[in-house]
XYZ file of N, CA, C and O in Angstrom:
736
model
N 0.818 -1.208 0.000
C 0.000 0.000 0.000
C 0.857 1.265 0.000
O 0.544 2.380 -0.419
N 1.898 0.899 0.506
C 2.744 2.409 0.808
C 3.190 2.876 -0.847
O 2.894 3.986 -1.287
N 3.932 1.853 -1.648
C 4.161 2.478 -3.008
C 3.072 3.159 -3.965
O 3.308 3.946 -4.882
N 1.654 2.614 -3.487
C 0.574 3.266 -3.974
C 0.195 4.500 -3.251
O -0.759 5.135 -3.698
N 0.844 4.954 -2.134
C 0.036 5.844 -1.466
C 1.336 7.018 -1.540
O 1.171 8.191 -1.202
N 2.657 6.455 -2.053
C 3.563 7.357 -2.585
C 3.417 7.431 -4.088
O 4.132 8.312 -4.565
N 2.756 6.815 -4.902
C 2.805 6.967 -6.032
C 1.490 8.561 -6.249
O 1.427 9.209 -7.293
N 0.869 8.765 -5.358
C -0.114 9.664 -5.454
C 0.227 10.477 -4.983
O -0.375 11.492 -5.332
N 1.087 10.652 -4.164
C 1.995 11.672 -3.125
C 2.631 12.407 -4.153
O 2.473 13.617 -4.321
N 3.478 11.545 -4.963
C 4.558 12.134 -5.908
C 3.651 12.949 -7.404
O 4.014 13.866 -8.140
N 2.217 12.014 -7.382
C 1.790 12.676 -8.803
C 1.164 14.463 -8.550
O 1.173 15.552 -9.125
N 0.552 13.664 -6.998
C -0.133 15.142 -6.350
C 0.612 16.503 -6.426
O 0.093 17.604 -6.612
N 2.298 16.138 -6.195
C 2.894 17.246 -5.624
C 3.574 17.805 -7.154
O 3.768 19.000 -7.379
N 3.895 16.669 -8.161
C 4.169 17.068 -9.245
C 3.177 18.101 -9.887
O 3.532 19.160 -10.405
N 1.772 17.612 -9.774
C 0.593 18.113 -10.585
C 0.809 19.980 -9.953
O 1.222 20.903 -10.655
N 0.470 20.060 -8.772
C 0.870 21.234 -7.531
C 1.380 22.103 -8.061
O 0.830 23.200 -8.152
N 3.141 21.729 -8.793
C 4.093 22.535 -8.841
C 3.807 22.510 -10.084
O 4.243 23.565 -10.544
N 3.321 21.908 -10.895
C 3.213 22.971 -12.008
C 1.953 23.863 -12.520
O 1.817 24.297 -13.663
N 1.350 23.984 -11.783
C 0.144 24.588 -11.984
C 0.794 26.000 -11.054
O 0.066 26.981 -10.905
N 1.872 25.985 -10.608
C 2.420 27.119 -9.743
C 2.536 28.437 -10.742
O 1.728 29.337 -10.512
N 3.236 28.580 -11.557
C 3.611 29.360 -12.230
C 1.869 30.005 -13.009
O 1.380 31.130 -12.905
N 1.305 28.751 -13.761
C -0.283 29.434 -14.421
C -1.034 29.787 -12.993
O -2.103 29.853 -13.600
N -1.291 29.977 -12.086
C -1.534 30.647 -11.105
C -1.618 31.616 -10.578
O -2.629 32.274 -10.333
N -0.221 31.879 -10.267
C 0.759 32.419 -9.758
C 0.204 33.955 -10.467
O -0.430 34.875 -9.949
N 0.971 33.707 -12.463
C 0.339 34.799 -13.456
C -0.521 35.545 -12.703
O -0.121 36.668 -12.395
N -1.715 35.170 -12.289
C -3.438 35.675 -12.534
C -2.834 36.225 -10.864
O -3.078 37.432 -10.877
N -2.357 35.977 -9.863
C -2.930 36.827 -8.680
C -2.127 38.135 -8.367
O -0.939 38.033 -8.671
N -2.396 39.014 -7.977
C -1.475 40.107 -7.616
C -0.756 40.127 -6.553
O 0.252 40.832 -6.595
N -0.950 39.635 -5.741
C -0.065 38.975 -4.197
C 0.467 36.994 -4.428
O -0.119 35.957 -4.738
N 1.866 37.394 -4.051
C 2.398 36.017 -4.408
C 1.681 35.146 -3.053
O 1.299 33.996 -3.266
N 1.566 35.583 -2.047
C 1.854 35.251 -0.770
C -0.189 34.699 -0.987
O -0.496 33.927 -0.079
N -1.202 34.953 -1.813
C -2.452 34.571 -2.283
C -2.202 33.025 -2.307
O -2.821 32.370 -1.469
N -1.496 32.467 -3.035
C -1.454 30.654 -3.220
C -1.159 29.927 -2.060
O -1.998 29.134 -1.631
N 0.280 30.138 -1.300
C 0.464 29.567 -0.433
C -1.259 29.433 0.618
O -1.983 28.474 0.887
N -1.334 31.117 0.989
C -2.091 30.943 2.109
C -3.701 30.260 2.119
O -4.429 29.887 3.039
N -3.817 30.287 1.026
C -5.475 29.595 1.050
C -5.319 28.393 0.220
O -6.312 27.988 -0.384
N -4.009 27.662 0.096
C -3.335 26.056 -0.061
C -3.485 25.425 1.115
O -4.151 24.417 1.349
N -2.518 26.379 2.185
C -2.016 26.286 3.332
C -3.127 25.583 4.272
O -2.903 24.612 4.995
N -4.606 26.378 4.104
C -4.951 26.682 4.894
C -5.842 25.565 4.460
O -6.174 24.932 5.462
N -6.481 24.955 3.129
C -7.296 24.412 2.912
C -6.699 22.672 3.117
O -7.022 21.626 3.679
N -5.621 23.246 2.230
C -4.463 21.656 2.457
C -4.530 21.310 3.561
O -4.867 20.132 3.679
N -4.267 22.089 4.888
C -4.405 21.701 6.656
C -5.790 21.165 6.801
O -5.974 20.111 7.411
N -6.812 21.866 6.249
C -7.813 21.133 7.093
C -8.252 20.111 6.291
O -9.285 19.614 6.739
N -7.751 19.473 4.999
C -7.445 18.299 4.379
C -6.885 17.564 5.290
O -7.514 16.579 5.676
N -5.678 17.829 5.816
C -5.005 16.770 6.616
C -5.664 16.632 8.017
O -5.552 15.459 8.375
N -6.286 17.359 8.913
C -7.142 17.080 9.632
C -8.029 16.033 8.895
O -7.558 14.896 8.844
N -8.927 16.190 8.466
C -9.948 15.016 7.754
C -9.476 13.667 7.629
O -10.080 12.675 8.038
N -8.260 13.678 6.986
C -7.209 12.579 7.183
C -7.074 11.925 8.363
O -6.843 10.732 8.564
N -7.197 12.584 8.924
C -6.500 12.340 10.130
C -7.789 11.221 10.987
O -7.364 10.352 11.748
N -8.684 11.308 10.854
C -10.212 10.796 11.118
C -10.464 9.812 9.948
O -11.635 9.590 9.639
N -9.533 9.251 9.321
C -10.393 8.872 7.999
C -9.802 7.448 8.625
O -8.951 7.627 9.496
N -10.152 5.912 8.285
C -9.636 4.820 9.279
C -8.806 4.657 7.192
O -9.133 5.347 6.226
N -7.976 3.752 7.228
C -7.392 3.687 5.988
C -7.358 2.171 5.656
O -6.998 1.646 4.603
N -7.922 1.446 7.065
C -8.447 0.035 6.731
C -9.584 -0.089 5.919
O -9.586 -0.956 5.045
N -10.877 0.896 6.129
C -12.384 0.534 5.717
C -12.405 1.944 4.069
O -13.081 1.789 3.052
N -11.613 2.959 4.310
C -11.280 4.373 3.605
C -9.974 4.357 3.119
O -9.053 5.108 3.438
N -9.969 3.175 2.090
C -8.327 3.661 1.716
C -8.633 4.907 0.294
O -7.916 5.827 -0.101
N -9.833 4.484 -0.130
C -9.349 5.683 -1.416
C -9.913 6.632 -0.972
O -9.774 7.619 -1.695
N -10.749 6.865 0.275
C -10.779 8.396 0.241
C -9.504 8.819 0.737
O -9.224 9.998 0.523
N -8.605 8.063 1.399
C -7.342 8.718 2.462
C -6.414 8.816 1.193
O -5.766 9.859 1.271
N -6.112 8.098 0.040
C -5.849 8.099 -1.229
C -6.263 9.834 -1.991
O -5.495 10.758 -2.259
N -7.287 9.759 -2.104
C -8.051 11.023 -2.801
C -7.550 12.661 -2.196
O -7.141 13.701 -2.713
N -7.910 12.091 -0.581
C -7.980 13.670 0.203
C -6.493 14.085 0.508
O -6.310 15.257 0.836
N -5.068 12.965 0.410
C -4.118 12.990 0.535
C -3.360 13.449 -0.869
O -2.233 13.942 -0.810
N -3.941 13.287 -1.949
C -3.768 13.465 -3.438
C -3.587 14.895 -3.292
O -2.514 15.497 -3.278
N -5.405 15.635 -3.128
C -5.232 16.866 -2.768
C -4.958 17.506 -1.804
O -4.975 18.706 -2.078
N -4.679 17.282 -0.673
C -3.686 17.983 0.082
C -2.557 17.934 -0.655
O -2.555 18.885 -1.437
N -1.976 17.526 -0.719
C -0.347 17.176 -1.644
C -0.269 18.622 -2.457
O 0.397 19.628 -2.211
N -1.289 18.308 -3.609
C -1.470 19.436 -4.631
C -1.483 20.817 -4.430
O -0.940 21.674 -5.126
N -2.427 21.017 -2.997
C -2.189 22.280 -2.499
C -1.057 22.477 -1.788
O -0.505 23.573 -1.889
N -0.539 21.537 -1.000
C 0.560 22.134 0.251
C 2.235 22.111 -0.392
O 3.143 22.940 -0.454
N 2.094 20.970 -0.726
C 3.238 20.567 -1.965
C 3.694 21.690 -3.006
O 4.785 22.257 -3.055
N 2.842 21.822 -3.632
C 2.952 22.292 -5.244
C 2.791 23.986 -4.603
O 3.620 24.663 -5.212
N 2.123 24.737 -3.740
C 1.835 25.990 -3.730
C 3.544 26.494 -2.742
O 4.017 27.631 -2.748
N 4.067 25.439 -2.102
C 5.525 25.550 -1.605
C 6.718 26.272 -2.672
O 7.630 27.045 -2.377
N 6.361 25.746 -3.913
C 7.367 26.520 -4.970
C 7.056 28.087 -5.227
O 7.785 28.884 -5.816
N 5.516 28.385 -4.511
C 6.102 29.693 -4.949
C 6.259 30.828 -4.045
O 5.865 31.969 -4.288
N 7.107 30.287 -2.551
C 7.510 30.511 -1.468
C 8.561 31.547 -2.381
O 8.719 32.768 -2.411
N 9.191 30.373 -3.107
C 10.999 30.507 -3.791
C 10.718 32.033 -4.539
O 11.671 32.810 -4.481
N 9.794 32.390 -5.058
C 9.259 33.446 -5.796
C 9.146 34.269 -5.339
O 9.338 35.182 -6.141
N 8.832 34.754 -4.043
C 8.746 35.592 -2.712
C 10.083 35.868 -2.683
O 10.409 36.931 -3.213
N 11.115 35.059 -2.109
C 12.446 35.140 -1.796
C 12.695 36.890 -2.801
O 12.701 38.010 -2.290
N 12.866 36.555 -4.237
C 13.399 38.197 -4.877
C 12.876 39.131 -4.338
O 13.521 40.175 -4.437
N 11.736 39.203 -3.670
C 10.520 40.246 -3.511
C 10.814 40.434 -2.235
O 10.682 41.573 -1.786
N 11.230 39.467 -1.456
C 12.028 39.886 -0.172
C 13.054 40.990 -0.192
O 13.038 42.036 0.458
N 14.251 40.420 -1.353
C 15.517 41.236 -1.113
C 15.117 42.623 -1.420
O 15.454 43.533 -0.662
N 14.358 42.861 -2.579
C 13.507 43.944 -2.872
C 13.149 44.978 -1.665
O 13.769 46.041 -1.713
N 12.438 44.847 -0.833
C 11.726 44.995 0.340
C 12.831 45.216 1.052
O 13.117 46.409 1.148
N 13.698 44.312 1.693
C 14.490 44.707 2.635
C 15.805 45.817 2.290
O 16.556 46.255 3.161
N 15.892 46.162 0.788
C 17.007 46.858 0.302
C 16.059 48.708 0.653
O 16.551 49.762 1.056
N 14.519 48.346 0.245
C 13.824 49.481 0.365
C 14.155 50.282 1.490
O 14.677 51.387 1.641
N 13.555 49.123 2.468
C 13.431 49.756 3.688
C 14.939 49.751 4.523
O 14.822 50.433 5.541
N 16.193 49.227 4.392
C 17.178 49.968 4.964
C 18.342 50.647 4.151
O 19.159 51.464 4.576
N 18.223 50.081 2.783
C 19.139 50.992 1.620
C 20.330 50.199 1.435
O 21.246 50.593 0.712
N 20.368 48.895 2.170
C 21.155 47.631 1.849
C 21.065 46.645 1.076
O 20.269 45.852 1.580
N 21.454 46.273 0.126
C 20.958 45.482 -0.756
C 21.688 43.929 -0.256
O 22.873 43.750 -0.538
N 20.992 42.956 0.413
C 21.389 41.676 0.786
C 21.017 40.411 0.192
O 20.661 39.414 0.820
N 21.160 40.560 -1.481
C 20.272 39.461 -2.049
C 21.172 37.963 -1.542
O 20.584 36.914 -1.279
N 22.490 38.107 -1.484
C 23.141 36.767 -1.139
C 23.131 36.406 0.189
O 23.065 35.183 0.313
N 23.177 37.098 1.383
C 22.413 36.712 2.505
C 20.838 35.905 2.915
O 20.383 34.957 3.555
N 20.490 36.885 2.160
C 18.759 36.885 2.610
C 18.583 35.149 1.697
O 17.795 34.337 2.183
N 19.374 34.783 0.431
C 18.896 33.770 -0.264
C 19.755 32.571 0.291
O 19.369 31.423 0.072
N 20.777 32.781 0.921
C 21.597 31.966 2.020
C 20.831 31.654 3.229
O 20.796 30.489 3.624
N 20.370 32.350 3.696
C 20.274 32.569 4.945
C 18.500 31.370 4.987
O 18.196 30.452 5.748
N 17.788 31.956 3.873
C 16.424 30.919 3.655
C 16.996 30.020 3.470
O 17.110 29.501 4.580
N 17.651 29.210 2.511
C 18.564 27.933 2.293
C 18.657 27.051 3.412
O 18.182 25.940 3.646
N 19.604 28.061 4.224
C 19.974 27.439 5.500
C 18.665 26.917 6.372
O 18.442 25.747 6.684
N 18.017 27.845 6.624
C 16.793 27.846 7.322
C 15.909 26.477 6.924
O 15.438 25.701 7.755
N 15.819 26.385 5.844
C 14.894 25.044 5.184
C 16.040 23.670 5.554
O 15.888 22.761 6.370
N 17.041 23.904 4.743
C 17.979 22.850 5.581
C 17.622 22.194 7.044
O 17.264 21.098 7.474
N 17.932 23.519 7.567
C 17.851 22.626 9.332
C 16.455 22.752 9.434
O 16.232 22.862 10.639
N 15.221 22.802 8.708
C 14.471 22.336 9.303
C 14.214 20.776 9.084
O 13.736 20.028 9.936
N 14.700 20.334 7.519
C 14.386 19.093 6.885
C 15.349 18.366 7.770
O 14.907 17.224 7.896
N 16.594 18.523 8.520
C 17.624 17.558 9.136
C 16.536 17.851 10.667
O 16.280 16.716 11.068
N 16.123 18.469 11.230
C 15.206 18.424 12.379
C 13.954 17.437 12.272
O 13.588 16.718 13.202
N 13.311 17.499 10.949
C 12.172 16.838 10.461
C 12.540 15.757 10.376
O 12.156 14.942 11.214
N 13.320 15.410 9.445
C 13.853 14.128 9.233
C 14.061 13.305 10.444
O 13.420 12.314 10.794
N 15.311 14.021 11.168
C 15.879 13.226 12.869
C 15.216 12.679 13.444
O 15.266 11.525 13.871
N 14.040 13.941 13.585
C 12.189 13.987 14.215
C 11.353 12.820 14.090
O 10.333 12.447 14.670
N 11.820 12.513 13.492
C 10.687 11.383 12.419
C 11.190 9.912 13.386
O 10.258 9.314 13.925
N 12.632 9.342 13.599
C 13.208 8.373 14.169
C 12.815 8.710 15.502
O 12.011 7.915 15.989
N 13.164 9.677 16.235
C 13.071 10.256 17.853
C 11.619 9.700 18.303
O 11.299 8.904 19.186
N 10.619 10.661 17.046
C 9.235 10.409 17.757
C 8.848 8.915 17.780
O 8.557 8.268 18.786
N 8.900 8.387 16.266
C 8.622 6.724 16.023
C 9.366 6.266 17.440
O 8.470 6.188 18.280
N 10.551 5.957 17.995
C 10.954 5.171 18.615
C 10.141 5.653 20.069
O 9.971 4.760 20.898
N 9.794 6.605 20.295
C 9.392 7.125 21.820
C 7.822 6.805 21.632
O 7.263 6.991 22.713
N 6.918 6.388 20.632
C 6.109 5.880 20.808
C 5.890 4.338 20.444
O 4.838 3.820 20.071
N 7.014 3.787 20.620
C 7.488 2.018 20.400
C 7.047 1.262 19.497
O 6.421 0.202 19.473
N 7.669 2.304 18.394
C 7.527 1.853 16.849
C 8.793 0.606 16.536
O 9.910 1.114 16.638
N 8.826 -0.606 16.251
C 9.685 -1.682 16.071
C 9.698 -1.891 14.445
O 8.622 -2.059 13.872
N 10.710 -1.881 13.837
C 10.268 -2.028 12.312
C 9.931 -3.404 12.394
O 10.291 -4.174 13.285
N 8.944 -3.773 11.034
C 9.210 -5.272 11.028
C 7.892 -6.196 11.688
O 7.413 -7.306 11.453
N 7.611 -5.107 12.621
C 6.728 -5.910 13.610
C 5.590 -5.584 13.498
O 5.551 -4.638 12.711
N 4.711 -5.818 13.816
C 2.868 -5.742 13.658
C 2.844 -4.327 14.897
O 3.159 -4.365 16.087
N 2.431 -3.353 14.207
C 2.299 -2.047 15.133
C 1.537 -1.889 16.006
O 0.430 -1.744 15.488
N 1.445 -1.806 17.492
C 0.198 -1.048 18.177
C -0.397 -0.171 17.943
O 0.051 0.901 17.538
N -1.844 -0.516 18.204
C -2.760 0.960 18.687
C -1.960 2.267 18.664
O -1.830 3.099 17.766
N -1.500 2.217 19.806
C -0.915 3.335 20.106
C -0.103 3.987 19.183
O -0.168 5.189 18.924
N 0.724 3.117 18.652
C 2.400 3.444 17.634
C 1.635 3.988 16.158
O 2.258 4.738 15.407
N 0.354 3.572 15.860
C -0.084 3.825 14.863
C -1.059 4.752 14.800
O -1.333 5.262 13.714
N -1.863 5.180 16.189
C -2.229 6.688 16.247
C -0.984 7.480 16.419
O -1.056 8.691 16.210
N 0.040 7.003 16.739
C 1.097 8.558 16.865
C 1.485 8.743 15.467
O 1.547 9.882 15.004
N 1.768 7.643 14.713
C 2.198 7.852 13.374
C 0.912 8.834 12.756
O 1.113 9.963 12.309
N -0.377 8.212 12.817
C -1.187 9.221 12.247
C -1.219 10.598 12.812
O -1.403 11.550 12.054
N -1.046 10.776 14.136
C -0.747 12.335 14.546
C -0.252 12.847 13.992
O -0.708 13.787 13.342
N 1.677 12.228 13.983
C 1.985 13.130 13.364
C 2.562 13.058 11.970
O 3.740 13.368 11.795
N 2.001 12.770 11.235
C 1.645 12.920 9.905
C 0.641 13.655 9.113
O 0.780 14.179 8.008
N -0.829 13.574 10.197
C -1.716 14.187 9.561
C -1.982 15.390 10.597
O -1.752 16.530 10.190
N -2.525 15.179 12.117
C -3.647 16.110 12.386
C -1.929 17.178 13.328
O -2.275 18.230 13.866
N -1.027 16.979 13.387
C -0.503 17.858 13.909
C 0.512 19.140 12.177
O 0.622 20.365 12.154
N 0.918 18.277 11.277
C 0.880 18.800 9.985
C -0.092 19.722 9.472
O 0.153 20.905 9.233
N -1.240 19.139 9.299
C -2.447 19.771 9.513
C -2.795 21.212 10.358
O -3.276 22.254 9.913
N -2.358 20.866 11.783
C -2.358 22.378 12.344
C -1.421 23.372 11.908
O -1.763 24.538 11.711
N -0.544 23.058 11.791
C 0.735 23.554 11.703
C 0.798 24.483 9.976
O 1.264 25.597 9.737
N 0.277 23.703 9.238
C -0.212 24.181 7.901
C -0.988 25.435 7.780
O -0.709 26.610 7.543
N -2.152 24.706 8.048
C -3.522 26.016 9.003
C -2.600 27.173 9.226
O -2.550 28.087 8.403
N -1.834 27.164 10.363
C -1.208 28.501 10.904
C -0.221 28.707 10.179
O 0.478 29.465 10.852
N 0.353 28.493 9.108
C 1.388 28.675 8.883
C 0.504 29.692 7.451
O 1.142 30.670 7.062
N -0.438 29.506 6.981
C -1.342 29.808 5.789
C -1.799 30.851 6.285
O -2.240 31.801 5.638
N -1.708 30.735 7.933
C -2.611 32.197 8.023
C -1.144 33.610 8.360
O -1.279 34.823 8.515
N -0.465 33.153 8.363
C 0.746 34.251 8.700
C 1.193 34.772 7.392
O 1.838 35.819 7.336
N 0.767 33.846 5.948
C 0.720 34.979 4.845
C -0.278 36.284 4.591
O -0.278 37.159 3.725
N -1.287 35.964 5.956
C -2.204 37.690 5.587
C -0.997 38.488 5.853
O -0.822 39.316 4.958
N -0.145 38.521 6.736
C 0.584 39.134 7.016
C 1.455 39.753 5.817
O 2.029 40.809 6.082
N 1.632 39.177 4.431
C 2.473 39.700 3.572
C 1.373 40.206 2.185
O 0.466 39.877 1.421
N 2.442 41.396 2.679
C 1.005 42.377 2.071
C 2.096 43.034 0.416
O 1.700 44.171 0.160
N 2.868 42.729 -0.275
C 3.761 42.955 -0.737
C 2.550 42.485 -2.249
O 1.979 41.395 -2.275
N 2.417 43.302 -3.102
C 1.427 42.758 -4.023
C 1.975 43.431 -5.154
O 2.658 44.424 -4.907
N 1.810 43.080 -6.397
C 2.546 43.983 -7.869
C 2.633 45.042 -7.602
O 3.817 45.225 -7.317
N 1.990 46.101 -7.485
C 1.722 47.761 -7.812
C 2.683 47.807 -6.627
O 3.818 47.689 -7.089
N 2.714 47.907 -5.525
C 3.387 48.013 -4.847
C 4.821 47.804 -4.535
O 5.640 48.569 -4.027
N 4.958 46.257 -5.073
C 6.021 46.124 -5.608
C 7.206 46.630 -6.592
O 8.419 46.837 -6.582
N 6.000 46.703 -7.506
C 7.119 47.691 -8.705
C 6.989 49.512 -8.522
O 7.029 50.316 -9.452
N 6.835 49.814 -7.140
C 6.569 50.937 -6.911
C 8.023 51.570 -5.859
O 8.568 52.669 -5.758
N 8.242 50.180 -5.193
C 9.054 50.065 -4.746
C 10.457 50.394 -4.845
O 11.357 51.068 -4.343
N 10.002 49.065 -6.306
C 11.318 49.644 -7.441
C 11.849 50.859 -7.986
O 12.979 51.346 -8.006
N 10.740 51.215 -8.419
C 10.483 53.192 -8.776
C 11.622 53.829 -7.545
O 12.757 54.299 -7.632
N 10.798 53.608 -6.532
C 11.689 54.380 -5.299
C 13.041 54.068 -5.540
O 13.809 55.011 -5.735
N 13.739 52.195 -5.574
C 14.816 52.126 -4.555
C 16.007 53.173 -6.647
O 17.167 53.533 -6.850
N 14.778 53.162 -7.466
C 16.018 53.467 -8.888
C 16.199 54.902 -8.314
O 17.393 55.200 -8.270
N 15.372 55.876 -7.861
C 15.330 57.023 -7.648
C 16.548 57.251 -6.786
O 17.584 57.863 -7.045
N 16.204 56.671 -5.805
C 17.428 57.078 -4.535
C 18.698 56.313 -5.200
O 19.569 56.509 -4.352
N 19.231 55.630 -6.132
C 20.384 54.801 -6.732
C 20.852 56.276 -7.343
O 22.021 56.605 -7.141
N 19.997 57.157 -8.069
C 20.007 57.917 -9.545
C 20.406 59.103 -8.602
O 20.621 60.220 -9.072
C-alpha cells in the first residue's frame, strides 16, 4: 500500500508545482497561493486524520492526493517571494542583501528538513515503533498524529501568517520606482 500511497503523493505534488507558475500569473499577491493552499491543504489533513485507511483507503488516497497538490505544489512559490524579499528589505534599509537573505532561507529550510527528518526516528521510537513488527494501537495513532492532524495544524497557521504579507505587484514595482530614484 505504501508504493501506492507514494505513487499519489509524488503525482499530487508534481501536478501542484506545475500549476504554480499558471496561477501564480493571474494573482497580484504572491503570498495569495500559499495561504489559502495552506490553509485548505491543513484542514485536508485534519480530515485525514479521522479517515480509518483500513475501511477508507481511497478516500485517504483522494484527500491525501489533494492535500499534496495544495501544500506541496503551492511551496514553490515561497521561492518566488524570496526576490521580492531582497527587494523589500534593500527598500526599507538601503542595503541590498540578495546573497544573505537567499543563504540565509537555504539554510533555514535545511535545518528544518535535518530536524524533520531526525524527528521522524526520535518520535517513532518514543512511541514504540519496532520495524518489522505488527504495530500497536498506540504506535499507529502517533504515526497518524503526526503525519496528519498535527501537519495539519501547523499548515492552518502557517497559511494564516501569509495575511501578514502584504507585498502585491503595484506596490512592488513601486518600490522599485523608489529604490532606482534614490540609486540615480
Amino acid at each position: 500500500l505504501y508504493s501506492t500511497f507514494m505513487l499519489f503523493f509524488a503525482l499530487g505534488s508534481l501536478i501542484g508545482t506545475l500549476f504554480v507558475p499558471i496561477i501564480g500569473k493571474k494573482l497580484k499577491n504572491k503570498a495569495t497561493l500559499p495561504k489559502f493552499a495552506y490553509i485548505f491543504g491543513g484542514i485536508l489533513m485534519i480530515i485525514i486524520f479521522f479517515v480509518d485507511p483500513k475501511t477508507n483507503w481511497t478516500l485517504l488516497i483522494i484527500l491525501n492526493f489533494l492535500a499534496v497538490i495544495l501544500t506541496i505544489g503551492s511551496s514553490a512559490m515561497m521561492y518566488a517571494m524570496i526576490p521580492d524579499c531582497t527587494e523589500y528589505a534593500e527598500h526599507k534599509t538601503g542595503i541590498r542583501a540578495a546573497g544573505f537573505i537567499s543563504a540565509f532561507i537555504t539554510f533555514l529550510l535545511k535545518v528544518g528538513m535535518a530536524i524533520g527528518t531526525s524527528g521522524i526516528g526520535f518520535v517513532l521510537a518514543a512511541m514504540g515503533y519496532h520495524a518489522g513488527a505488527v504495530q500497536t494501537p498506540s504506535v499507529l495513532f502517533g504515526i497518524n498524529l503526526f503525519n496528519n492532524l498535527i501537519p495539519g495544524i501547523l499548515a492552518i497557521i502557517g497559511g494564516s501568517l501569509f495575511f501578514a504579507y502584504k507585498l502585491d505587484k503595484d506596490t512592488y514595482y513601486k518600490m522599485l520606482d523608489e529604490i532606482k530614484t534614490v540609486k540615480a
